Amino acid sequence: MRAETFSGYEGLKLIELPKPAVTKAKLLVRITAAGVTPLDHTILSGKFHGSKAPLVLGNEGAGVVEQGGGTDFPVGSRVMFFGTYGAFEDGTDSEWVAVRKEDLCLIPDNVDDVSAAGIPVAYLTAQVALTLAGFRAGKTVLAPAIGGSIGNAVTQLARALGAKHAMSSTTNHAKAEQAKALGFNEVVDTSSEKLGDGVRRITSGYGADIVIDGVGGEVLSEALGVLALGGSLTTLGYSASRKTTIDVTNLIVPQASIRGLNMFAQPKAAITDAWKVIVSLLKAGAIKPIVAKTFPLVEAAAALRYLVEGRPFGRVVLTI
Ligand SMILES: NC(=O)c1ccc[n+]([C@@H]2O[C@H](COP(=O)([O-])OP(=O)(O)OC[C@H]3O[C@@H](n4cnc5c(N)ncnc54)[C@H](OP(=O)(O)O)[C@@H]3O)[C@@H](O)[C@H]2O)c1
């Protein structure tokens, strides 16, 4: 499925492309599942710097090494990956992708391909963000949007790695109930309580040492108001809005800071280190990726619309 133009959902077309070439640096992966992310929507709407149409979207995926694997990734290995695919070169909404070895990670046996396809972007971003924010056991963390990929991955990682509180939020009462049923007990239902009030209630007034925010807009501005002394907010996305207004005293009084994160600008070592943590927690069953719905590849436009407009609890994945 290729975006012929960056003009919205209608730009996506099913086309035939030659199999990508295997080189010394890249091996051929037969894609079995591709994660659908808001980045696909940003690009398809013509709002992402650097992407050029026509482009096969899909920033992450899972599949089987078909050619050129070597000893680290022998032919037949199940792999998952993220990289510049679907943004600066053709991506995973496709039967085959030539993938750089350094982008690959073996899928643990206890994780199926559909779940694996939705792991790389969310969990790598979450783990890198927590590390850059100085996370360690005992810290108090807030990651808004429990049903969203970033909010959920940060919450699961922080909890598994010993956070004192791993908090999240949702604007939707039904999702708050769903979160509770899934064992997420520190979720603020902002349909009935302000984000700041909820965080102060859960932490007995302390607030959050670390906020990782992919929502932007008012959520970012309210989250700044709960930073604990010396706390930090990392902004990495804008599901609600790219713009907001902040009260500067929310930074001044607690001597807090705000920083940005761009996964396309991470050094290789940061990704390798993050994969180690993620794989070990996956193997131990301490983190569990949540898939909301799968769609066949040809329904890529419907899948993306479902993610952006339906705001499901969990990941949307294309099966190929
Ligand atoms: N900087 C990077 O390198 C990087 C890496 C990964 C992702 N991102 C970005 O991070 C952002 C989040 O990604 P994601 O995968 O977590 O998105 P997602 O899975 O689509 O989740 C977004 C969540 O945000 C909440 N939301 C949406 N619109 C809202 C609104 N108007 N007001 C309040 N909440 C709203 C919804 O939760 P409720 O319905 O529960 O309220 C929704 O489930 C995206 O912009 C993505 O592109 C950036």
mmCIF file of C-alpha atoms and ligand atoms in Angstrom:
data_model
loop_
_atom_site.group_PDB
_atom_site.id
_atom_site.type_symbol
_atom_site.label_atom_id
_atom_site.label_comp_id
_atom_site.label_asym_id
_atom_site.label_seq_id
_atom_site.Cartn_x
_atom_site.Cartn_y
_atom_site.Cartn_z
ATOM 1 C CA MET A 1 0.000 0.000 0.000
ATOM 2 C CA ARG A 2 1.737 3.150 -1.199
ATOM 3 C CA ALA A 3 0.925 6.794 -0.568
ATOM 4 C CA GLU A 4 0.926 8.103 -4.135
ATOM 5 C CA THR A 5 0.307 11.614 -2.836
ATOM 6 C CA PHE A 6 0.236 13.090 0.662
ATOM 7 C CA SER A 7 -3.370 14.155 0.334
ATOM 8 C CA GLY A 8 -5.193 12.122 2.997
ATOM 9 C CA TYR A 9 -6.535 8.550 3.088
ATOM 10 C CA GLU A 10 -7.419 8.531 -0.654
ATOM 11 C CA GLY A 11 -3.708 8.833 -1.441
ATOM 12 C CA LEU A 12 -3.138 5.183 -0.370
ATOM 13 C CA LYS A 13 -3.186 2.729 -3.285
ATOM 14 C CA LEU A 14 -2.464 -1.001 -3.633
ATOM 15 C CA ILE A 15 0.324 -1.377 -6.184
ATOM 16 C CA GLU A 16 2.899 -3.934 -7.359
ATOM 17 C CA LEU A 17 6.558 -3.167 -6.625
ATOM 18 C CA PRO A 18 9.683 -5.245 -7.338
ATOM 19 C CA LYS A 19 11.170 -7.112 -4.365
ATOM 20 C CA PRO A 20 13.737 -4.813 -2.716
ATOM 21 C CA ALA A 21 17.393 -5.694 -3.305
ATOM 22 C CA VAL A 22 19.499 -7.385 -0.627
ATOM 23 C CA THR A 23 22.845 -5.660 -0.017
ATOM 24 C CA LYS A 24 25.740 -6.218 2.397
ATOM 25 C CA ALA A 25 24.069 -3.935 4.914
ATOM 26 C CA LYS A 26 20.441 -4.925 4.348
ATOM 27 C CA LEU A 27 18.656 -8.248 4.491
ATOM 28 C CA LEU A 28 15.299 -9.195 3.075
ATOM 29 C CA VAL A 29 12.407 -9.533 5.519
ATOM 30 C CA ARG A 30 9.076 -11.062 4.484
ATOM 31 C CA ILE A 31 6.668 -8.863 6.449
ATOM 32 C CA THR A 32 3.868 -10.642 8.316
ATOM 33 C CA ALA A 33 2.462 -7.703 10.291
ATOM 34 C CA ALA A 34 2.922 -3.920 10.293
ATOM 35 C CA GLY A 35 2.173 -1.519 13.136
ATOM 36 C CA VAL A 36 -0.063 1.447 12.287
ATOM 37 C CA THR A 37 1.143 4.664 13.939
ATOM 38 C CA PRO A 38 0.087 8.327 14.034
ATOM 39 C CA LEU A 39 3.248 9.086 12.041
ATOM 40 C CA ASP A 40 1.569 7.433 9.014
ATOM 41 C CA HIS A 41 -1.249 9.941 9.413
ATOM 42 C CA THR A 42 1.091 12.919 9.835
ATOM 43 C CA ILE A 43 2.938 11.949 6.634
ATOM 44 C CA LEU A 44 -0.227 11.162 4.686
ATOM 45 C CA SER A 45 -1.589 14.590 5.644
ATOM 46 C CA GLY A 46 1.559 16.261 4.267
ATOM 47 C CA LYS A 47 2.614 17.478 7.708
ATOM 48 C CA PHE A 48 5.914 15.662 8.170
ATOM 49 C CA HIS A 49 9.270 17.210 7.243
ATOM 50 C CA GLY A 50 11.470 15.232 4.897
ATOM 51 C CA SER A 51 9.063 12.573 3.519
ATOM 52 C CA LYS A 52 8.590 12.473 -0.241
ATOM 53 C CA ALA A 53 5.709 10.862 -2.186
ATOM 54 C CA PRO A 54 5.306 8.255 -3.529
ATOM 55 C CA LEU A 55 6.139 6.396 -0.313
ATOM 56 C CA VAL A 56 5.151 3.040 1.189
ATOM 57 C CA LEU A 57 4.154 3.944 4.757
ATOM 58 C CA GLY A 58 4.711 1.814 7.868
ATOM 59 C CA ASN A 59 7.398 2.734 10.378
ATOM 60 C CA GLU A 60 7.575 -0.632 12.179
ATOM 61 C CA GLY A 61 6.877 -4.271 11.510
ATOM 62 C CA ALA A 62 7.461 -7.937 12.157
ATOM 63 C CA GLY A 63 8.348 -10.754 9.815
ATOM 64 C CA VAL A 64 10.709 -13.520 8.826
ATOM 65 C CA VAL A 65 14.245 -13.183 7.463
ATOM 66 C CA GLU A 66 14.121 -14.526 3.925
ATOM 67 C CA GLN A 67 17.532 -13.712 2.478
ATOM 68 C CA GLY A 68 20.973 -12.464 3.570
ATOM 69 C CA GLY A 69 20.603 -13.162 7.271
ATOM 70 C CA GLY A 70 24.089 -14.286 8.365
ATOM 71 C CA THR A 71 24.706 -15.682 11.836
ATOM 72 C CA ASP A 72 22.937 -13.044 13.947
ATOM 73 C CA PHE A 73 19.678 -13.302 12.006
ATOM 74 C CA PRO A 74 19.677 -16.633 10.140
ATOM 75 C CA VAL A 75 17.172 -17.167 7.344
ATOM 76 C CA GLY A 76 13.860 -18.104 8.997
ATOM 77 C CA SER A 77 14.399 -15.939 12.117
ATOM 78 C CA ARG A 78 11.389 -13.999 13.355
ATOM 79 C CA VAL A 79 12.311 -10.330 13.648
ATOM 80 C CA MET A 80 10.767 -6.965 14.559
ATOM 81 C CA PHE A 81 12.133 -3.550 13.661
ATOM 82 C CA PHE A 82 11.774 0.222 13.475
ATOM 83 C CA GLY A 83 13.902 2.753 11.624
ATOM 84 C CA THR A 84 13.548 5.298 8.857
ATOM 85 C CA TYR A 85 11.156 2.939 6.997
ATOM 86 C CA GLY A 86 7.855 4.527 6.041
ATOM 87 C CA ALA A 87 9.265 8.016 6.614
ATOM 88 C CA PHE A 88 12.450 8.492 4.600
ATOM 89 C CA GLU A 89 12.386 5.231 2.599
ATOM 90 C CA ASP A 90 9.691 2.662 1.749
ATOM 91 C CA GLY A 91 8.109 1.075 4.827
ATOM 92 C CA THR A 92 6.355 -1.961 6.214
ATOM 93 C CA ASP A 93 2.905 -1.698 4.566
ATOM 94 C CA SER A 94 4.387 -4.138 2.096
ATOM 95 C CA GLU A 95 5.163 -7.831 1.600
ATOM 96 C CA TRP A 96 8.936 -7.359 1.665
ATOM 97 C CA VAL A 97 11.304 -4.766 3.126
ATOM 98 C CA ALA A 98 15.106 -4.627 2.924
ATOM 99 C CA VAL A 99 16.079 -3.921 6.517
ATOM 100 C CA ARG A 100 19.407 -2.760 7.950
ATOM 101 C CA LYS A 101 20.744 -5.410 10.342
ATOM 102 C CA GLU A 102 21.244 -2.848 13.090
ATOM 103 C CA ASP A 103 17.498 -2.118 13.107
ATOM 104 C CA LEU A 104 16.498 -5.734 13.745
ATOM 105 C CA CYS A 105 15.597 -7.469 16.983
ATOM 106 C CA LEU A 106 14.730 -11.160 17.337
ATOM 107 C CA ILE A 107 11.143 -11.682 18.512
ATOM 108 C CA PRO A 108 10.970 -13.629 21.787
ATOM 109 C CA ASP A 109 9.171 -17.000 21.433
ATOM 110 C CA ASN A 110 6.355 -15.950 23.764
ATOM 111 C CA VAL A 111 5.401 -12.986 21.524
ATOM 112 C CA ASP A 112 3.338 -13.496 18.328
ATOM 113 C CA ASP A 113 4.009 -11.555 15.112
ATOM 114 C CA VAL A 114 0.945 -9.310 15.376
ATOM 115 C CA SER A 115 1.884 -8.183 18.900
ATOM 116 C CA ALA A 116 5.544 -7.845 17.857
ATOM 117 C CA ALA A 117 4.655 -5.532 14.954
ATOM 118 C CA GLY A 118 3.313 -2.993 17.439
ATOM 119 C CA ILE A 119 6.255 -3.140 19.850
ATOM 120 C CA PRO A 120 9.213 -1.291 18.279
ATOM 121 C CA VAL A 121 8.005 2.319 17.979
ATOM 122 C CA ALA A 122 6.052 2.448 21.235
ATOM 123 C CA TYR A 123 8.427 0.550 23.483
ATOM 124 C CA LEU A 124 11.696 1.908 22.053
ATOM 125 C CA THR A 125 10.372 5.468 22.309
ATOM 126 C CA ALA A 126 9.103 4.841 25.830
ATOM 127 C CA GLN A 127 12.330 3.267 27.046
ATOM 128 C CA VAL A 128 14.597 5.886 25.440
ATOM 129 C CA ALA A 129 12.405 8.669 26.864
ATOM 130 C CA LEU A 130 12.510 7.191 30.375
ATOM 131 C CA THR A 131 16.283 6.729 30.203
ATOM 132 C CA LEU A 132 16.924 10.294 28.973
ATOM 133 C CA ALA A 133 14.672 11.577 31.771
ATOM 134 C CA GLY A 134 16.854 9.805 34.362
ATOM 135 C CA PHE A 135 14.289 7.179 35.343
ATOM 136 C CA ARG A 136 15.175 4.717 38.093
ATOM 137 C CA ALA A 137 13.167 2.568 40.493
ATOM 138 C CA GLY A 138 11.239 4.634 43.021
ATOM 139 C CA LYS A 139 10.527 7.541 40.622
ATOM 140 C CA THR A 140 7.004 8.761 40.006
ATOM 141 C CA VAL A 141 5.984 8.789 36.338
ATOM 142 C CA LEU A 142 3.037 10.180 34.368
ATOM 143 C CA ALA A 143 2.397 9.252 30.727
ATOM 144 C CA PRO A 144 -0.986 10.546 29.500
ATOM 145 C CA ALA A 145 -3.346 8.398 27.326
ATOM 146 C CA ILE A 146 -3.332 4.848 28.729
ATOM 147 C CA GLY A 147 -4.926 3.447 25.553
ATOM 148 C CA GLY A 148 -2.387 5.141 23.286
ATOM 149 C CA SER A 149 0.786 3.376 22.300
ATOM 150 C CA ILE A 150 3.195 5.749 24.063
ATOM 151 C CA GLY A 151 1.093 6.238 27.197
ATOM 152 C CA ASN A 152 0.611 2.503 27.565
ATOM 153 C CA ALA A 153 4.221 1.515 26.857
ATOM 154 C CA VAL A 154 5.665 4.110 29.254
ATOM 155 C CA THR A 155 3.203 3.058 31.969
ATOM 156 C CA GLN A 156 3.998 -0.640 31.514
ATOM 157 C CA LEU A 157 7.775 -0.094 31.427
ATOM 158 C CA ALA A 158 7.820 2.275 34.402
ATOM 159 C CA ARG A 159 5.703 -0.168 36.420
ATOM 160 C CA ALA A 160 7.842 -3.165 35.465
ATOM 161 C CA LEU A 161 11.037 -1.251 36.286
ATOM 162 C CA GLY A 162 9.900 -0.332 39.805
ATOM 163 C CA ALA A 163 8.334 3.128 39.571
ATOM 164 C CA LYS A 164 6.757 4.313 42.818
ATOM 165 C CA HIS A 165 3.767 5.398 40.735
ATOM 166 C CA ALA A 166 3.190 4.692 37.021
ATOM 167 C CA MET A 167 0.274 6.975 36.195
ATOM 168 C CA SER A 168 -1.667 7.668 33.045
ATOM 169 C CA SER A 169 -4.947 9.227 31.944
ATOM 170 C CA THR A 170 -7.776 9.047 29.456
ATOM 171 C CA THR A 171 -10.447 11.470 28.309
ATOM 172 C CA ASN A 172 -12.879 8.562 27.880
ATOM 173 C CA HIS A 173 -14.790 6.980 30.781
ATOM 174 C CA ALA A 174 -15.186 3.608 29.032
ATOM 175 C CA LYS A 175 -11.412 3.478 28.488
ATOM 176 C CA ALA A 176 -10.845 4.284 32.170
ATOM 177 C CA GLU A 177 -12.984 1.242 33.042
ATOM 178 C CA GLN A 178 -11.124 -0.871 30.479
ATOM 179 C CA ALA A 179 -7.812 0.258 31.997
ATOM 180 C CA LYS A 180 -8.957 -0.809 35.463
ATOM 181 C CA ALA A 181 -10.045 -4.207 34.148
ATOM 182 C CA LEU A 182 -6.594 -4.657 32.584
ATOM 183 C CA GLY A 183 -4.885 -3.856 35.902
ATOM 184 C CA PHE A 184 -3.879 -0.229 35.291
ATOM 185 C CA ASN A 185 -4.892 1.199 38.649
ATOM 186 C CA GLU A 186 -3.360 4.672 38.470
ATOM 187 C CA VAL A 187 -5.276 6.157 35.548
ATOM 188 C CA VAL A 188 -6.916 9.566 35.849
ATOM 189 C CA ASP A 189 -10.323 9.691 34.118
ATOM 190 C CA THR A 190 -10.287 13.283 32.894
ATOM 191 C CA SER A 191 -13.975 13.065 31.982
ATOM 192 C CA SER A 192 -14.631 13.332 35.704
ATOM 193 C CA GLU A 193 -11.460 14.711 37.338
ATOM 194 C CA LYS A 194 -8.780 17.196 36.283
ATOM 195 C CA LEU A 195 -5.451 15.601 35.373
ATOM 196 C CA GLY A 196 -3.592 17.600 38.027
ATOM 197 C CA ASP A 197 -6.116 16.762 40.764
ATOM 198 C CA GLY A 198 -5.911 13.060 39.903
ATOM 199 C CA VAL A 199 -2.119 12.991 39.977
ATOM 200 C CA ARG A 200 -2.036 14.831 43.316
ATOM 201 C CA ARG A 201 -4.664 12.431 44.713
ATOM 202 C CA ILE A 202 -2.693 9.347 43.637
ATOM 203 C CA THR A 203 0.660 10.703 44.872
ATOM 204 C CA SER A 204 -0.670 12.336 48.082
ATOM 205 C CA GLY A 205 0.298 15.756 46.774
ATOM 206 C CA TYR A 206 3.815 14.861 45.558
ATOM 207 C CA GLY A 207 3.260 15.106 41.773
ATOM 208 C CA ALA A 208 5.397 13.502 39.046
ATOM 209 C CA ASP A 209 9.184 13.327 38.738
ATOM 210 C CA ILE A 210 8.903 12.407 35.067
ATOM 211 C CA VAL A 211 6.185 13.192 32.527
ATOM 212 C CA ILE A 212 6.393 11.616 29.058
ATOM 213 C CA ASP A 213 3.797 13.267 26.829
ATOM 214 C CA GLY A 214 2.662 12.268 23.354
ATOM 215 C CA VAL A 215 -0.632 14.184 23.459
ATOM 216 C CA GLY A 216 0.380 17.864 23.514
ATOM 217 C CA GLY A 217 -2.172 20.684 23.705
ATOM 218 C CA GLU A 218 -3.922 21.205 27.038
ATOM 219 C CA VAL A 219 -2.738 17.835 28.326
ATOM 220 C CA LEU A 220 0.874 19.010 28.134
ATOM 221 C CA SER A 221 0.053 22.285 29.789
ATOM 222 C CA GLU A 222 -1.846 20.565 32.641
ATOM 223 C CA ALA A 223 0.845 17.928 33.069
ATOM 224 C CA LEU A 224 3.464 20.662 33.549
ATOM 225 C CA GLY A 225 1.454 21.736 36.575
ATOM 226 C CA VAL A 226 2.109 18.454 38.400
ATOM 227 C CA LEU A 227 5.898 18.325 38.117
ATOM 228 C CA ALA A 228 7.630 17.581 41.403
ATOM 229 C CA LEU A 229 10.738 19.459 42.530
ATOM 230 C CA GLY A 230 13.429 19.052 39.842
ATOM 231 C CA GLY A 231 11.013 17.093 37.632
ATOM 232 C CA SER A 232 10.994 17.006 33.842
ATOM 233 C CA LEU A 233 8.474 16.755 31.047
ATOM 234 C CA THR A 234 9.472 15.163 27.747
ATOM 235 C CA THR A 235 7.312 16.191 24.811
ATOM 236 C CA LEU A 236 7.413 13.768 21.891
ATOM 237 C CA GLY A 237 4.046 13.945 20.169
ATOM 238 C CA TYR A 238 0.950 15.933 19.409
ATOM 239 C CA SER A 239 -2.089 13.617 19.144
ATOM 240 C CA ALA A 240 -4.282 16.452 20.479
ATOM 241 C CA SER A 241 -2.385 19.529 19.291
ATOM 242 C CA ARG A 242 1.058 20.868 18.365
ATOM 243 C CA LYS A 243 0.312 24.105 20.177
ATOM 244 C CA THR A 244 -0.342 24.959 23.787
ATOM 245 C CA THR A 245 0.058 27.723 26.328
ATOM 246 C CA ILE A 246 2.088 27.123 29.460
ATOM 247 C CA ASP A 247 2.202 28.800 32.843
ATOM 248 C CA VAL A 248 5.933 29.461 33.243
ATOM 249 C CA THR A 249 5.684 29.304 37.026
ATOM 250 C CA ASN A 250 4.990 25.556 36.608
ATOM 251 C CA LEU A 251 8.633 25.316 35.511
ATOM 252 C CA ILE A 252 10.090 28.073 37.696
ATOM 253 C CA VAL A 253 8.740 27.095 41.124
ATOM 254 C CA PRO A 254 9.761 23.394 41.058
ATOM 255 C CA GLN A 255 12.914 24.223 38.995
ATOM 256 C CA ALA A 256 11.558 21.776 36.447
ATOM 257 C CA SER A 257 12.499 21.348 32.801
ATOM 258 C CA ILE A 258 10.909 20.518 29.491
ATOM 259 C CA ARG A 259 12.665 18.720 26.627
ATOM 260 C CA GLY A 260 11.852 17.219 23.260
ATOM 261 C CA LEU A 261 12.557 13.730 21.926
ATOM 262 C CA ASN A 262 13.006 12.646 18.304
ATOM 263 C CA MET A 263 13.452 8.904 17.724
ATOM 264 C CA PHE A 264 14.997 9.524 14.291
ATOM 265 C CA ALA A 265 17.861 11.346 16.041
ATOM 266 C CA GLN A 266 18.845 8.614 18.523
ATOM 267 C CA PRO A 267 22.362 7.134 18.549
ATOM 268 C CA LYS A 268 22.558 3.422 17.759
ATOM 269 C CA ALA A 269 23.686 2.617 21.321
ATOM 270 C CA ALA A 270 20.513 4.116 22.819
ATOM 271 C CA ILE A 271 18.362 1.807 20.681
ATOM 272 C CA THR A 272 20.501 -1.265 21.432
ATOM 273 C CA ASP A 273 20.314 -0.582 25.175
ATOM 274 C CA ALA A 274 16.561 -0.025 24.993
ATOM 275 C CA TRP A 275 16.022 -3.305 23.091
ATOM 276 C CA LYS A 276 17.919 -5.212 25.813
ATOM 277 C CA VAL A 277 15.586 -3.930 28.532
ATOM 278 C CA ILE A 278 12.439 -4.450 26.439
ATOM 279 C CA VAL A 279 13.300 -8.010 25.324
ATOM 280 C CA SER A 280 14.138 -9.123 28.838
ATOM 281 C CA LEU A 281 10.846 -7.733 30.199
ATOM 282 C CA LEU A 282 8.902 -9.329 27.308
ATOM 283 C CA LYS A 283 10.499 -12.716 27.992
ATOM 284 C CA ALA A 284 9.653 -12.405 31.687
ATOM 285 C CA GLY A 285 6.048 -11.450 30.855
ATOM 286 C CA ALA A 286 6.505 -8.208 32.822
ATOM 287 C CA ILE A 287 5.244 -6.113 29.892
ATOM 288 C CA LYS A 288 2.404 -7.198 27.622
ATOM 289 C CA PRO A 289 1.723 -5.448 24.313
ATOM 290 C CA ILE A 290 -1.977 -4.772 23.730
ATOM 291 C CA VAL A 291 -3.492 -5.099 20.249
ATOM 292 C CA ALA A 292 -6.928 -3.520 19.746
ATOM 293 C CA LYS A 293 -7.646 -4.617 16.171
ATOM 294 C CA THR A 294 -6.048 -6.037 13.050
ATOM 295 C CA PHE A 295 -6.875 -5.155 9.442
ATOM 296 C CA PRO A 296 -5.712 -6.783 6.199
ATOM 297 C CA LEU A 297 -3.091 -4.783 4.265
ATOM 298 C CA VAL A 298 -5.553 -3.546 1.623
ATOM 299 C CA GLU A 299 -7.568 -1.870 4.379
ATOM 300 C CA ALA A 300 -4.619 0.302 5.432
ATOM 301 C CA ALA A 301 -6.660 3.503 5.065
ATOM 302 C CA ALA A 302 -9.484 2.162 7.250
ATOM 303 C CA ALA A 303 -6.943 0.975 9.810
ATOM 304 C CA LEU A 304 -5.330 4.407 10.021
ATOM 305 C CA ARG A 305 -8.708 6.122 10.275
ATOM 306 C CA TYR A 306 -9.681 3.712 13.065
ATOM 307 C CA LEU A 307 -6.488 4.579 14.974
ATOM 308 C CA VAL A 308 -6.784 8.341 14.630
ATOM 309 C CA GLU A 309 -10.553 8.817 14.830
ATOM 310 C CA GLY A 310 -11.603 5.730 16.842
ATOM 311 C CA ARG A 311 -8.850 6.231 19.465
ATOM 312 C CA PRO A 312 -8.848 2.514 20.424
ATOM 313 C CA PHE A 313 -7.321 0.997 23.561
ATOM 314 C CA GLY A 314 -4.209 -0.702 22.177
ATOM 315 C CA ARG A 315 -2.474 -1.034 18.864
ATOM 316 C CA VAL A 316 -3.820 -1.245 15.345
ATOM 317 C CA VAL A 317 -1.893 -3.743 13.206
ATOM 318 C CA LEU A 318 -2.010 -4.665 9.513
ATOM 319 C CA THR A 319 -1.671 -8.365 8.709
ATOM 320 C CA ILE A 320 0.145 -9.229 5.495
HETATM 321 N N1 LIG B 1 9.022 12.023 18.755
HETATM 322 C C1 LIG B 1 9.070 10.771 18.395
HETATM 323 O O1 LIG B 1 10.112 10.245 18.027
HETATM 324 C C2 LIG B 1 7.806 9.965 18.462
HETATM 325 C C3 LIG B 1 7.836 8.574 18.607
HETATM 326 C C4 LIG B 1 6.621 7.886 18.724
HETATM 327 C C5 LIG B 1 5.414 8.590 18.680
HETATM 328 N N2 LIG B 1 5.441 9.940 18.488
HETATM 329 C C6 LIG B 1 4.204 10.736 18.482
HETATM 330 O O2 LIG B 1 3.586 10.658 19.764
HETATM 331 C C7 LIG B 1 2.186 10.890 19.637
HETATM 332 C C8 LIG B 1 1.417 9.801 20.360
HETATM 333 O O3 LIG B 1 1.613 8.583 19.679
HETATM 334 P P1 LIG B 1 0.793 7.279 20.066
HETATM 335 O O4 LIG B 1 1.263 6.204 19.182
HETATM 336 O O5 LIG B 1 0.815 7.092 21.533
HETATM 337 O O6 LIG B 1 -0.693 7.716 19.626
HETATM 338 P P2 LIG B 1 -2.031 6.890 19.781
HETATM 339 O O7 LIG B 1 -1.729 5.466 20.081
HETATM 340 O O8 LIG B 1 -2.862 7.241 18.613
HETATM 341 O O9 LIG B 1 -2.686 7.494 21.098
HETATM 342 C C9 LIG B 1 -2.998 8.846 21.202
HETATM 343 C C10 LIG B 1 -3.934 9.052 22.380
HETATM 344 O O10 LIG B 1 -4.000 10.440 22.645
HETATM 345 C C11 LIG B 1 -5.268 10.742 23.193
HETATM 346 N N3 LIG B 1 -5.842 11.887 22.460
HETATM 347 C C12 LIG B 1 -6.079 11.972 21.152
HETATM 348 N N4 LIG B 1 -6.634 13.155 20.854
HETATM 349 C C13 LIG B 1 -6.765 13.806 22.010
HETATM 350 C C14 LIG B 1 -7.277 15.063 22.361
HETATM 351 N N5 LIG B 1 -7.778 15.895 21.429
HETATM 352 N N6 LIG B 1 -7.213 15.429 23.646
HETATM 353 C C15 LIG B 1 -6.709 14.608 24.578
HETATM 354 N N7 LIG B 1 -6.231 13.376 24.303
HETATM 355 C C16 LIG B 1 -6.251 12.990 23.034
HETATM 356 C C17 LIG B 1 -6.187 9.541 23.007
HETATM 357 O O11 LIG B 1 -6.408 8.937 24.275
HETATM 358 P P3 LIG B 1 -7.859 9.007 25.002
HETATM 359 O O12 LIG B 1 -8.883 8.776 23.934
HETATM 360 O O13 LIG B 1 -7.763 7.927 26.010
HETATM 361 O O14 LIG B 1 -7.976 10.325 25.645
HETATM 362 C C18 LIG B 1 -5.365 8.637 22.102
HETATM 363 O O15 LIG B 1 -5.594 7.271 22.362
HETATM 364 C C19 LIG B 1 1.923 10.981 18.137
HETATM 365 O O16 LIG B 1 1.880 12.346 17.762
HETATM 366 C C20 LIG B 1 3.131 10.291 17.517
HETATM 367 O O17 LIG B 1 3.408 10.694 16.204
HETATM 368 C C21 LIG B 1 6.607 10.621 18.369
#
